[in-house]
Coordinates of C-alpha atoms in Angstrom, one line a residue:
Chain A
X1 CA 0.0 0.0 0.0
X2 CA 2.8 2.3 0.7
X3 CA 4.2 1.5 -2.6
X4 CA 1.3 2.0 -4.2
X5 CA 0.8 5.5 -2.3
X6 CA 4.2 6.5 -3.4
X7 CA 3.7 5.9 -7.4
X8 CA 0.8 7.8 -7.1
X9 CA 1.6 11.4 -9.6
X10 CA 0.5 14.6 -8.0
X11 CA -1.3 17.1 -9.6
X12 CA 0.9 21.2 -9.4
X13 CA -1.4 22.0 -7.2
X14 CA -0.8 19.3 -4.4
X15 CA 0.1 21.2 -2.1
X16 CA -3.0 23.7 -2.3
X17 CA -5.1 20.9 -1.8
X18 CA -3.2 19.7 1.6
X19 CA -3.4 23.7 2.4
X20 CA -6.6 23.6 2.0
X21 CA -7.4 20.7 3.9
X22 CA -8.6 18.0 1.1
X23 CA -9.6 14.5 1.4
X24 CA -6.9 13.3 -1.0
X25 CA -7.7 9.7 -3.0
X26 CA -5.8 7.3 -5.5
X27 CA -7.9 8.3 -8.9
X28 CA -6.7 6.7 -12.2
X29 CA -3.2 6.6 -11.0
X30 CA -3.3 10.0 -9.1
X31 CA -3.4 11.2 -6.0
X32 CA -6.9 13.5 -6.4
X33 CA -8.8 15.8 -3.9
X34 CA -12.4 13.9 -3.7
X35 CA -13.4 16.6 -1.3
X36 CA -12.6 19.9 0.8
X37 CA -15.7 21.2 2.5
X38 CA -18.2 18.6 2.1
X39 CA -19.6 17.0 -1.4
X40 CA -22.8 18.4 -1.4
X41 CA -21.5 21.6 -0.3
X42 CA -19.6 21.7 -3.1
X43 CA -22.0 20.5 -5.5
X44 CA -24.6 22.7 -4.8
X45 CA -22.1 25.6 -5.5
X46 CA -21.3 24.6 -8.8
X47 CA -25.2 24.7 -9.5
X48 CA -25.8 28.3 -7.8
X49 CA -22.5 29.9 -7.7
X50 CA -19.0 28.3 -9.1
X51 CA -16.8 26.0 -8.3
X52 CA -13.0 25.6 -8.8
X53 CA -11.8 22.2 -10.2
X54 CA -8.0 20.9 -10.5
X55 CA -8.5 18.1 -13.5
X56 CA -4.9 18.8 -14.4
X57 CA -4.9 14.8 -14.2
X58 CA -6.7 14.7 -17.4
X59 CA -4.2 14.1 -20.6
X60 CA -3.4 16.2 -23.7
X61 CA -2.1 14.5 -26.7
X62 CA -1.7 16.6 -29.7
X63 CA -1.9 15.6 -33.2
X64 CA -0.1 17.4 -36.0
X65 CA 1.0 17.5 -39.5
X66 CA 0.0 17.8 -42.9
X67 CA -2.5 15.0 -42.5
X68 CA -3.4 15.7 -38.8
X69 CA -7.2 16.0 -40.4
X70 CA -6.9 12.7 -41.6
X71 CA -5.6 10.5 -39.0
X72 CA -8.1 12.6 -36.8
X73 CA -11.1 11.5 -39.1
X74 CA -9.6 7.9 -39.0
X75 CA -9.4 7.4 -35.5
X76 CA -12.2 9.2 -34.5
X77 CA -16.0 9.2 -34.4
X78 CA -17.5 12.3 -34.9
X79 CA -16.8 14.4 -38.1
X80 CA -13.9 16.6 -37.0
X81 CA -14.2 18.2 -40.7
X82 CA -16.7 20.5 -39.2
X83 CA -14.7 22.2 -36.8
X84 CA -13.1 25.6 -37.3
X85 CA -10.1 26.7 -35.4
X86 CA -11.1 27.6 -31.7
X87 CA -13.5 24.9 -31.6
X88 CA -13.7 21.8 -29.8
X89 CA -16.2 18.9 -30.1
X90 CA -16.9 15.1 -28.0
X91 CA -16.0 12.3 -29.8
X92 CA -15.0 9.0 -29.1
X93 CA -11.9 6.7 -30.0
X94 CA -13.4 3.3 -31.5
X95 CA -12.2 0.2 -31.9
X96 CA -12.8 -1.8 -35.2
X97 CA -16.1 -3.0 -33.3
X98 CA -17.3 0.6 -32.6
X99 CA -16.5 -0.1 -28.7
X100 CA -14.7 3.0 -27.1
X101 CA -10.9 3.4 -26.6
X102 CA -11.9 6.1 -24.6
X103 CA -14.0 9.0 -25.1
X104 CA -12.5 12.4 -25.6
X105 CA -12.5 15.9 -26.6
X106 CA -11.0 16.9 -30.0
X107 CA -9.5 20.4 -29.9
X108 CA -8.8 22.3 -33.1
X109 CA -5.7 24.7 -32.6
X110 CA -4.7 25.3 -36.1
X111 CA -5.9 23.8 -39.6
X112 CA -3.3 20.8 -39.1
X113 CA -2.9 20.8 -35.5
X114 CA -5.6 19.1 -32.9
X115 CA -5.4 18.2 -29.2
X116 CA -7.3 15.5 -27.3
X117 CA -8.1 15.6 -24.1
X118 CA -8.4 12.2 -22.4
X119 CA -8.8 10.4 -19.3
X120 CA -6.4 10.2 -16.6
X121 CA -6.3 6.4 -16.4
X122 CA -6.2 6.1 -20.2
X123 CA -3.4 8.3 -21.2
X124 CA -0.7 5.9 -21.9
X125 CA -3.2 3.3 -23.9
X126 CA -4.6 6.5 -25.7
X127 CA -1.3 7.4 -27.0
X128 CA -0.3 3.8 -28.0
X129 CA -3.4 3.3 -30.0
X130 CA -3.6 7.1 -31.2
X131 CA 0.1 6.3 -32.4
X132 CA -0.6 3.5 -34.4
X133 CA -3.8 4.0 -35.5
X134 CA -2.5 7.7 -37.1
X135 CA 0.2 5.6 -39.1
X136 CA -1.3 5.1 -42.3
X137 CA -3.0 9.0 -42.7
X138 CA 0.2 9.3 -43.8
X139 CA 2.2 13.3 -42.8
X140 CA 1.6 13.1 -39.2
X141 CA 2.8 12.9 -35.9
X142 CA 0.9 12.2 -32.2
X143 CA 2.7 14.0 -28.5
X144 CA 1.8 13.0 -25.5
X145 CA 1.7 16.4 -24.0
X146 CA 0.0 15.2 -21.0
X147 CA 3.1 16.8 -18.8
X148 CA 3.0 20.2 -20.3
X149 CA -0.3 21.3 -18.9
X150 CA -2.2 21.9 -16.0
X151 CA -6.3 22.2 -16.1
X152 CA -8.2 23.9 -14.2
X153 CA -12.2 24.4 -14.4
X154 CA -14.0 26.6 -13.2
X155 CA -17.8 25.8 -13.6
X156 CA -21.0 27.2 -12.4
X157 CA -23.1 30.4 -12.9
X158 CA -20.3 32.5 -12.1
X159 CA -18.0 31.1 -13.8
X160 CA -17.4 33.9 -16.2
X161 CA -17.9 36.9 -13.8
X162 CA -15.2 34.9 -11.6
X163 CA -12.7 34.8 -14.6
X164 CA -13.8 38.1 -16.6
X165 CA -11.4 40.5 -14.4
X166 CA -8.5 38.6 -14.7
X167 CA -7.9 37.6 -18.3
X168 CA -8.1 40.0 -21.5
X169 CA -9.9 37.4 -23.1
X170 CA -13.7 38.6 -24.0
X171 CA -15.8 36.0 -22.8
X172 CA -18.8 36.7 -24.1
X173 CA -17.4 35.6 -27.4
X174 CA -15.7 32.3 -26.5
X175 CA -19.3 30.5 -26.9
X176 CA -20.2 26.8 -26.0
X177 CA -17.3 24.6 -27.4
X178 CA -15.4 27.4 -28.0
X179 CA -11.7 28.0 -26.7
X180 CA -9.5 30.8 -27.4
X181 CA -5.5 31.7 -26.5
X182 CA -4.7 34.3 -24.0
X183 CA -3.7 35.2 -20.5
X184 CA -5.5 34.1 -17.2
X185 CA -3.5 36.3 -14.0
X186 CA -0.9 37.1 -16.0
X187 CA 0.2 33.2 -17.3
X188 CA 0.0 32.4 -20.6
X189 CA -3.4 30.3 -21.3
X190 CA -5.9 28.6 -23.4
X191 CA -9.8 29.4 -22.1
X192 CA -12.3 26.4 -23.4
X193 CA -16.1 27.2 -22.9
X194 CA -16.5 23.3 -21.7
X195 CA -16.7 21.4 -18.7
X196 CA -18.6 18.0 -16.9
X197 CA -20.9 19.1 -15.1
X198 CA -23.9 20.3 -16.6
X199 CA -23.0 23.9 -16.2
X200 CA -21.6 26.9 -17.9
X201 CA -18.0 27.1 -17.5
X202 CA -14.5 27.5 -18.7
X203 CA -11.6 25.2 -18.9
X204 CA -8.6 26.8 -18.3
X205 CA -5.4 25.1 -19.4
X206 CA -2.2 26.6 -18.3
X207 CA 1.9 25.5 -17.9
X208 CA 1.9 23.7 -14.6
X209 CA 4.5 26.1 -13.3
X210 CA 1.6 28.6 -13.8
X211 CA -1.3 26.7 -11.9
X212 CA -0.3 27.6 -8.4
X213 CA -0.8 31.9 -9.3
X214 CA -3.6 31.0 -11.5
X215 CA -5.6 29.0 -8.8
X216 CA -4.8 31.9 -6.4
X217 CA -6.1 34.5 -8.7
X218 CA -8.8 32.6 -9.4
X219 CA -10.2 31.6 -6.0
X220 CA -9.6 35.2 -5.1
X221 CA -12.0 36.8 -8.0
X222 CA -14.7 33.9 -7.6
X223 CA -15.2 33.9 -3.8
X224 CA -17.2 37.2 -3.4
X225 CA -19.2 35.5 -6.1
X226 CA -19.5 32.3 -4.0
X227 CA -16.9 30.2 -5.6
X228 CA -15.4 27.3 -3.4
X229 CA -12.5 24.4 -4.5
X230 CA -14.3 21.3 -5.6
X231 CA -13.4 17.6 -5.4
X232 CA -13.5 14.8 -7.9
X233 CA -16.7 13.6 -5.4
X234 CA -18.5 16.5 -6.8
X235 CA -17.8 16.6 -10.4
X236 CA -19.2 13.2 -10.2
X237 CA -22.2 13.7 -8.8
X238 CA -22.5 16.7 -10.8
X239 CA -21.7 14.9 -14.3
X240 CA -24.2 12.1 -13.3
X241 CA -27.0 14.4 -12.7
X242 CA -25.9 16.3 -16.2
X243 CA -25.9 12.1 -17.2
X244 CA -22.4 12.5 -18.8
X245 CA -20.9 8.9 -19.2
X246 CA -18.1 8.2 -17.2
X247 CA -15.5 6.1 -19.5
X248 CA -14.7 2.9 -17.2
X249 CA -18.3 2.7 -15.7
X250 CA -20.9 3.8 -18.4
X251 CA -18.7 2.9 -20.8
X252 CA -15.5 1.1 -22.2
X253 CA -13.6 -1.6 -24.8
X254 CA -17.0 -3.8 -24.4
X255 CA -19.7 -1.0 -24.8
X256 CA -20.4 0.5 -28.5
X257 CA -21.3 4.1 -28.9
X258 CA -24.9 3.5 -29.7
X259 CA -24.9 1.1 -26.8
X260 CA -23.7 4.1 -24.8
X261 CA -26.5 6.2 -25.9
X262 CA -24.1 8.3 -27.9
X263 CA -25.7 7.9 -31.4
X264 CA -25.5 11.8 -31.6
X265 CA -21.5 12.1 -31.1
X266 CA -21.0 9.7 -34.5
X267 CA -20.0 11.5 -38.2
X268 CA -22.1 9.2 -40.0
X269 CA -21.4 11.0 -43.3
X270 CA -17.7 11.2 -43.3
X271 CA -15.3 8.8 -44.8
X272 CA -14.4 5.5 -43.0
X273 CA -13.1 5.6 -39.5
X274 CA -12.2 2.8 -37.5
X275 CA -15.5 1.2 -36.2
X276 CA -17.4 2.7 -38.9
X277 CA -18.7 -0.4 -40.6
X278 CA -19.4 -1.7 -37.2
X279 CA -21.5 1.0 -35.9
X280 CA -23.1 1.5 -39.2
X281 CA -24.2 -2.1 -39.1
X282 CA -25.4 -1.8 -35.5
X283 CA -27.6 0.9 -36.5
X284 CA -29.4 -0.9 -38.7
X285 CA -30.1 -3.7 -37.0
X286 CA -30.6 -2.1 -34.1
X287 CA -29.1 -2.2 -30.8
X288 CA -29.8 -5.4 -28.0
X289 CA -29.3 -3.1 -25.4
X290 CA -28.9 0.5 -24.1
X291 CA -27.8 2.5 -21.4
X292 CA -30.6 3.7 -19.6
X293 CA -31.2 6.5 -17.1
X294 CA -32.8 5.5 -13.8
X295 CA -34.4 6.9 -10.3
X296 CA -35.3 4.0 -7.2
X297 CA -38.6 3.6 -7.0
X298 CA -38.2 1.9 -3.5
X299 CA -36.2 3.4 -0.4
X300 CA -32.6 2.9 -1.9
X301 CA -29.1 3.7 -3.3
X302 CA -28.4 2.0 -6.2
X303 CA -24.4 2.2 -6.5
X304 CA -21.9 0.9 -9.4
X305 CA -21.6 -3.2 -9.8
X306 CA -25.1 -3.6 -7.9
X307 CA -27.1 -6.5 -10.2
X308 CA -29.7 -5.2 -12.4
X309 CA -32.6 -7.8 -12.8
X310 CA -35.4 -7.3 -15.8
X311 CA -38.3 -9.6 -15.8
X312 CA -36.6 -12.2 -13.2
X313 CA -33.3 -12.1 -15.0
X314 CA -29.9 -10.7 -14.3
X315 CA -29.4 -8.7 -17.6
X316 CA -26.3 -6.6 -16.1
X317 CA -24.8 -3.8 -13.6
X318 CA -25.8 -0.6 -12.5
X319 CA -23.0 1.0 -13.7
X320 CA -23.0 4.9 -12.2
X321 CA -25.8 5.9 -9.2
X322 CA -26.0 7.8 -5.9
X323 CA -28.2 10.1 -4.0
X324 CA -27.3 13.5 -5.7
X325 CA -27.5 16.6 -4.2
X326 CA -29.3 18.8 -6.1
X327 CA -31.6 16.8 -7.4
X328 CA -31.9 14.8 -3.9
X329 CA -33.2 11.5 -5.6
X330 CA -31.5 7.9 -6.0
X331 CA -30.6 8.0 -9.5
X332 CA -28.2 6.2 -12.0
X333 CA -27.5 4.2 -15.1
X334 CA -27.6 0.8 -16.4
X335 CA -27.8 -1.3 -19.3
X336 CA -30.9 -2.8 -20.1
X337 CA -32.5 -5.0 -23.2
X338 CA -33.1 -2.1 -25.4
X339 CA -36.6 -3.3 -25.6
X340 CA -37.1 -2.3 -21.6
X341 CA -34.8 1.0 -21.8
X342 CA -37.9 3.1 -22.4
X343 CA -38.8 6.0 -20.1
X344 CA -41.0 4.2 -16.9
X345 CA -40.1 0.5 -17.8
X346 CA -39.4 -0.8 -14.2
X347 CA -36.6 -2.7 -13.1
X348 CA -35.1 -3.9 -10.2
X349 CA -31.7 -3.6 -8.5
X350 CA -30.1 -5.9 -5.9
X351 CA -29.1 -3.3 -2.7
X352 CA -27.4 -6.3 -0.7
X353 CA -29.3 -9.0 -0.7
X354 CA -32.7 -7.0 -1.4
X355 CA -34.3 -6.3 -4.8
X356 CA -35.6 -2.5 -5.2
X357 CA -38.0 -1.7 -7.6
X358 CA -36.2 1.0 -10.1
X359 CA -38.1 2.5 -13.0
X360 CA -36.1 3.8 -16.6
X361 CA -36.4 7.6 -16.7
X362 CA -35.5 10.0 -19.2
X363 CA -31.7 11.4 -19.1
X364 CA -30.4 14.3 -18.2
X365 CA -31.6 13.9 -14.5
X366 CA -30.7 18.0 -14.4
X367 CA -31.0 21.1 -16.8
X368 CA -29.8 24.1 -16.4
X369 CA -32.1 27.0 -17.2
X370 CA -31.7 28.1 -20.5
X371 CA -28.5 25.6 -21.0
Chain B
X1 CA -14.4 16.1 21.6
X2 CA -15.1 12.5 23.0
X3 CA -17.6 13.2 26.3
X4 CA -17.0 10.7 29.1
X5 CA -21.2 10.5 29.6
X6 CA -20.7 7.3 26.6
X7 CA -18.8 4.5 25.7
X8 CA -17.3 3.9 22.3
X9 CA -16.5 0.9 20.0
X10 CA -13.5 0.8 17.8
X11 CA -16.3 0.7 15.1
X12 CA -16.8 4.0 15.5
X13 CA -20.1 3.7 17.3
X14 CA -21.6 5.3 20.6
X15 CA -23.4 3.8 23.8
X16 CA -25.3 6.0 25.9
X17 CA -26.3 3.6 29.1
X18 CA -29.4 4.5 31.3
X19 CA -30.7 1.4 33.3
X20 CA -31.3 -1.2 31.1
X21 CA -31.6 0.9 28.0
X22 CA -28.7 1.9 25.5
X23 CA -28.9 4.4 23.3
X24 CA -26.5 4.2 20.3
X25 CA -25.5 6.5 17.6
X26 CA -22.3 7.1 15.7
X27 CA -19.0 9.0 16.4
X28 CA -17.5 12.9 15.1
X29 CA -14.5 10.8 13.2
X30 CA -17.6 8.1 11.5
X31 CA -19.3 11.1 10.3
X32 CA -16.6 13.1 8.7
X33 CA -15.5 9.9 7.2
X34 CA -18.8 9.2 5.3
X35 CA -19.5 12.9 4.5
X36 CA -22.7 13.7 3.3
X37 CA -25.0 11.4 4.9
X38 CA -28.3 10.7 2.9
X39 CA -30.1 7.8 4.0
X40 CA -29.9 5.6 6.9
X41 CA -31.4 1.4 7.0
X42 CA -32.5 0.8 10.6
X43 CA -33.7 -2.3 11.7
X44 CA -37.4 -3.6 12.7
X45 CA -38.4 -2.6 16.8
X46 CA -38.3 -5.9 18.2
X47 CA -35.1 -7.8 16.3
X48 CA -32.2 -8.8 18.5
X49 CA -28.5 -7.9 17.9
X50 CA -25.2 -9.3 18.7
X51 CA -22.5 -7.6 19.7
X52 CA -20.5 -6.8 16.6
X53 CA -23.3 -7.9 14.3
X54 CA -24.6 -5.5 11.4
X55 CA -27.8 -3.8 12.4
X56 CA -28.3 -1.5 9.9
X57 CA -26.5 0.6 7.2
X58 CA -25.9 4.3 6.5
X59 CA -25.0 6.0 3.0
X60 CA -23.1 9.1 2.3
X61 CA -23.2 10.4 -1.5
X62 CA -20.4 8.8 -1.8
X63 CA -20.1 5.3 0.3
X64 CA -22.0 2.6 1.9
X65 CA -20.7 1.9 5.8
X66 CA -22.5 -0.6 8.2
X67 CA -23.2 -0.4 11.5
X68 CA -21.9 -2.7 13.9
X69 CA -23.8 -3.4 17.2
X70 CA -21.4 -2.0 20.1
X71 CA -23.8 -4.2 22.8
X72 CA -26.0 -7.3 22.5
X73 CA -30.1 -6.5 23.0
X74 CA -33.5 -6.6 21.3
X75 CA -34.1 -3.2 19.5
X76 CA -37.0 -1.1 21.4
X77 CA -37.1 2.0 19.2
X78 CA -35.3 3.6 16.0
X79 CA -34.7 7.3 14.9
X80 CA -37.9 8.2 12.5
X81 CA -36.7 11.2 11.7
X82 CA -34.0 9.8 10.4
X83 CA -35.8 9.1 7.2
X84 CA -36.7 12.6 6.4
X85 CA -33.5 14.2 7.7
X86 CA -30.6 12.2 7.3
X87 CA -28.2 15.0 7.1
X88 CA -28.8 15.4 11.3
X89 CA -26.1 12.4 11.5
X90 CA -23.8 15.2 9.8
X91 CA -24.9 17.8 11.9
X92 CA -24.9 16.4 15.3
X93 CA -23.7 13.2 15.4
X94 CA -23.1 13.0 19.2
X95 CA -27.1 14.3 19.7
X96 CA -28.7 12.0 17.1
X97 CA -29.3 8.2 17.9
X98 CA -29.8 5.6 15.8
X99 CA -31.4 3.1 17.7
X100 CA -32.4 2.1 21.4
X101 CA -31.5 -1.0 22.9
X102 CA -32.6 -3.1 25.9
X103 CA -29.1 -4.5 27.0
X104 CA -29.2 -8.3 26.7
X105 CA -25.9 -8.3 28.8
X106 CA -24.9 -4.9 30.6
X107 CA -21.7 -6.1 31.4
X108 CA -20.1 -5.6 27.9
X109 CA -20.5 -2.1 28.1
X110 CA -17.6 -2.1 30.6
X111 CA -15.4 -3.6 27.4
X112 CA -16.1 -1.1 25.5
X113 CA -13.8 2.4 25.4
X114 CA -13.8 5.7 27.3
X115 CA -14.0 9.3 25.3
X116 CA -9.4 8.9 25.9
X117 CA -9.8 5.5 25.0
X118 CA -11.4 6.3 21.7
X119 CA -9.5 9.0 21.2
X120 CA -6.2 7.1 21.7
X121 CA -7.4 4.6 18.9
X122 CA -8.0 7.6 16.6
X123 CA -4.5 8.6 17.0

């Protein structure tokens, strides 16, 4: 265990979060603050005020060349074609069976230069398969430029009235799944209007010598408005209510993209990609089964790896659930037999030993007004 | 922080002894382990305990934790309002009580550990 502990990487900001008092945990390989203040603290700031996230875990791997378009399109799901420079879009990396490698964001910094931003426990199979995958596009290499950054996200209401005074950067024009170069408290920065949990907010990656000044500045311009640090507890809860898929729980090598409900994230109109035939072939036949949104309808926490039983049978896994904090219900996801993944089908999940009635509801759990 | 007026288990659990009755809750350190505290499984009035054995379980946002039975008895009452405010475990874990108990064996309350005892085993 001590072993373990001490191959665990630390974020730059490690030491803030033993200032500030965190609840430090192991998380894909890193030692992570799951909570300062309390989760549902926490949580409920980032729905009514802002809250400050170090994700600097997450991995960058850029793409570049003359045919970074290309191997992009290849290994990628959705159509990358369509974004301009400054824009970013979800996609997924598939395998030849249209299961995800992982599921990322695809950043467009110049005509023939992307980034991906990936999970923390995926980085180094990410950059394997990226690397090989991008080999026959042809002009192009892939970086693992993981160690270069820091990330920090600021989400919530306030998120932009908490970084407005302290970057040059208009925000009002960096518009949803937009990013744009420029300064945050001096440090050199790129400012993404993204984020997992179900709110306005900006990304803000920076050199990790930077992150230390820029978490100061920041928690200094955002508390007046409210802001507090956040753990990795509540972006959880938060991205579950929002019903973002988790890759590892909701989704992974086994689990296709229409499987994962993620139909809408796939550039069915471009050229071939890898999984393409696959997923094109699934979508006609349609899919066996789908993850579905639930909410208990007995007394009950459903929780990950709890068996899911439809009509007598074990059909699979709860594979994300809780009691959330805004919207205070037991809610989660599963797969089900696509036939039974309609809104109101109900279920039932084993909670040790007992089987509680669930019933399929309609995902996302939580909305923001006028998101 | 740990008031003499109880006993604790190293399960994190409190005894509150008056007669034959035992009033039992949990600890400051079991509550700021689980965080958030959002629903708590009690057991039935009536059903007896061991000492040590599971009577009931209580969920954060983000854990489940059982509850171990610091004294043998048959269960006389259980915390109603529980169900409609979990959160007072948060608040005042040392004022809210889980369940009462009519002690099948008073004498294993004296194993049990004193407010420096438990302390000690926090470290």
């Amino acid at each position: 265990m001590t072993d373990a502990a001490q191959t665990l990487k630390q974020t730059p900001l490690h030491g803030r979060h033993q200032a500030l008092g965190a609840r430090m945990v192991p998380f894909g390989g890193w030692e992570m603050p799951i909570e300062y203040g309390g989760l549902a603290s926490e949580h409920m700031a980032v729905r009514t005020a802002a809250g400050l996230f170090d994700v600097s875990h997450m991995g960058e791997i850029e793409v570049a060349g003359r045919d970074a378009l290309a191997a992009i399109q290849r290994i990628s799901c959705n159509d990358a074609s369509k974004l301009e420079v400054g824009q970013a879009q979800y996609s997924g990396l598939t395998t030849p069976r249209g299961t995800l490698v992982d599921d990322v964001l695809v950043y467009r910094l110049a005509d023939d230069h992307f980034m991906l931003v990936v999970n923390a426990a995926n980085i180094a199979k990410d950059y394997r398969w990226i690397a090989q995958e991008i080999e026959p596009a042809g002009d192009v290499v892939a970086v693992n430029a993981s160690s270069r950054y820091a990330l920090l996200a600021v989400q919530g209401p306030a998120a932009v009235e908490t970084v407005q005074p302290i970057t040059g950067v208009e925000l009002s024009d960096v518009a949803y799944y937009r990013f744009a170069a420029g300064e945050v408290a001096g440090k050199l920065a790129t400012i993404s209007r993204t984020g997992y949990t179900g709110e306005d907010g900006l990304e803000i990656y920076v050199a990790p010598q930077a992150a230390d000044a820029v978490w100061q500045a920041l928690t200094e311009s955002g508390a007046p408005l409210g802001l507090v640090p956040a753990g990795l507890g509540a972006r959880d809860t938060l991205r579950l209510e929002a019903a973002m898929r988790l890759y590892g729980n909701d989704m992974d090598e086994e689990t296709t993209v229409l499987e994962a409900g993620l139909g809408w994230m796939v550039g069915w109109d471009k050229a071939e990609f890898i999984g393409h035939a696959a997923l094109r072939q699934q979508k006609a036949d349609g899919v066996g089964r789908r993850l579905a949104g639930f909410e208990m309808v007995d007394r009950g926490i459903a929780r990950p790896g709890y068996p899911v039983r439809v009509d007598g049978e074990v059909v699979g896994k709860v594979t994300s659930g809780t009691q959330t904090p805004f919207v205070k219900k037991s809610i989660g996801m599963a797969y089900l037999p696509a036939a039974r993944a309609k809104a109101d089908t109900e279920f039932e999940v084993e909670i040790r030993g007992r089987w509680a009635r669930a019933k399929v509801v309609r995902m996302p759990f939580y909305r923001r007004q006028g998101g | 922080m740990y008031p003499d007026d109880r006993k604790y288990s190293k399960d994190h659990e409190w005894v509150i002894v008056s007669g034959a009755e035992a009033k039992i809750g949990i600890t400051q350190y079991a509550q700021e382990q689980l965080g958030d505290v959002v629903y708590v499984e009690l057991p039935e009035v009536g059903r007896v305990v061991k000492q040590g054995e599971i009577f009931g379980t209580i969920e954060s946002v983000k854990a489940v934790s059982e509850l171990f039975c610091p004294t043998s008895g048959e269960v006389t009452a259980v915390n109603a309002d529980l169900g409609d405010h979990p959160e007072a475990v948060n608040a005042q874990p040392h004022d809210t009580w889980l369940i009462t108990l009519k002690l099948a064996d008073p004498a294993e309350v004296d194993g049990l550990l004193d407010g420096a005892g438990y302390q000690a085993l926090l470290g």
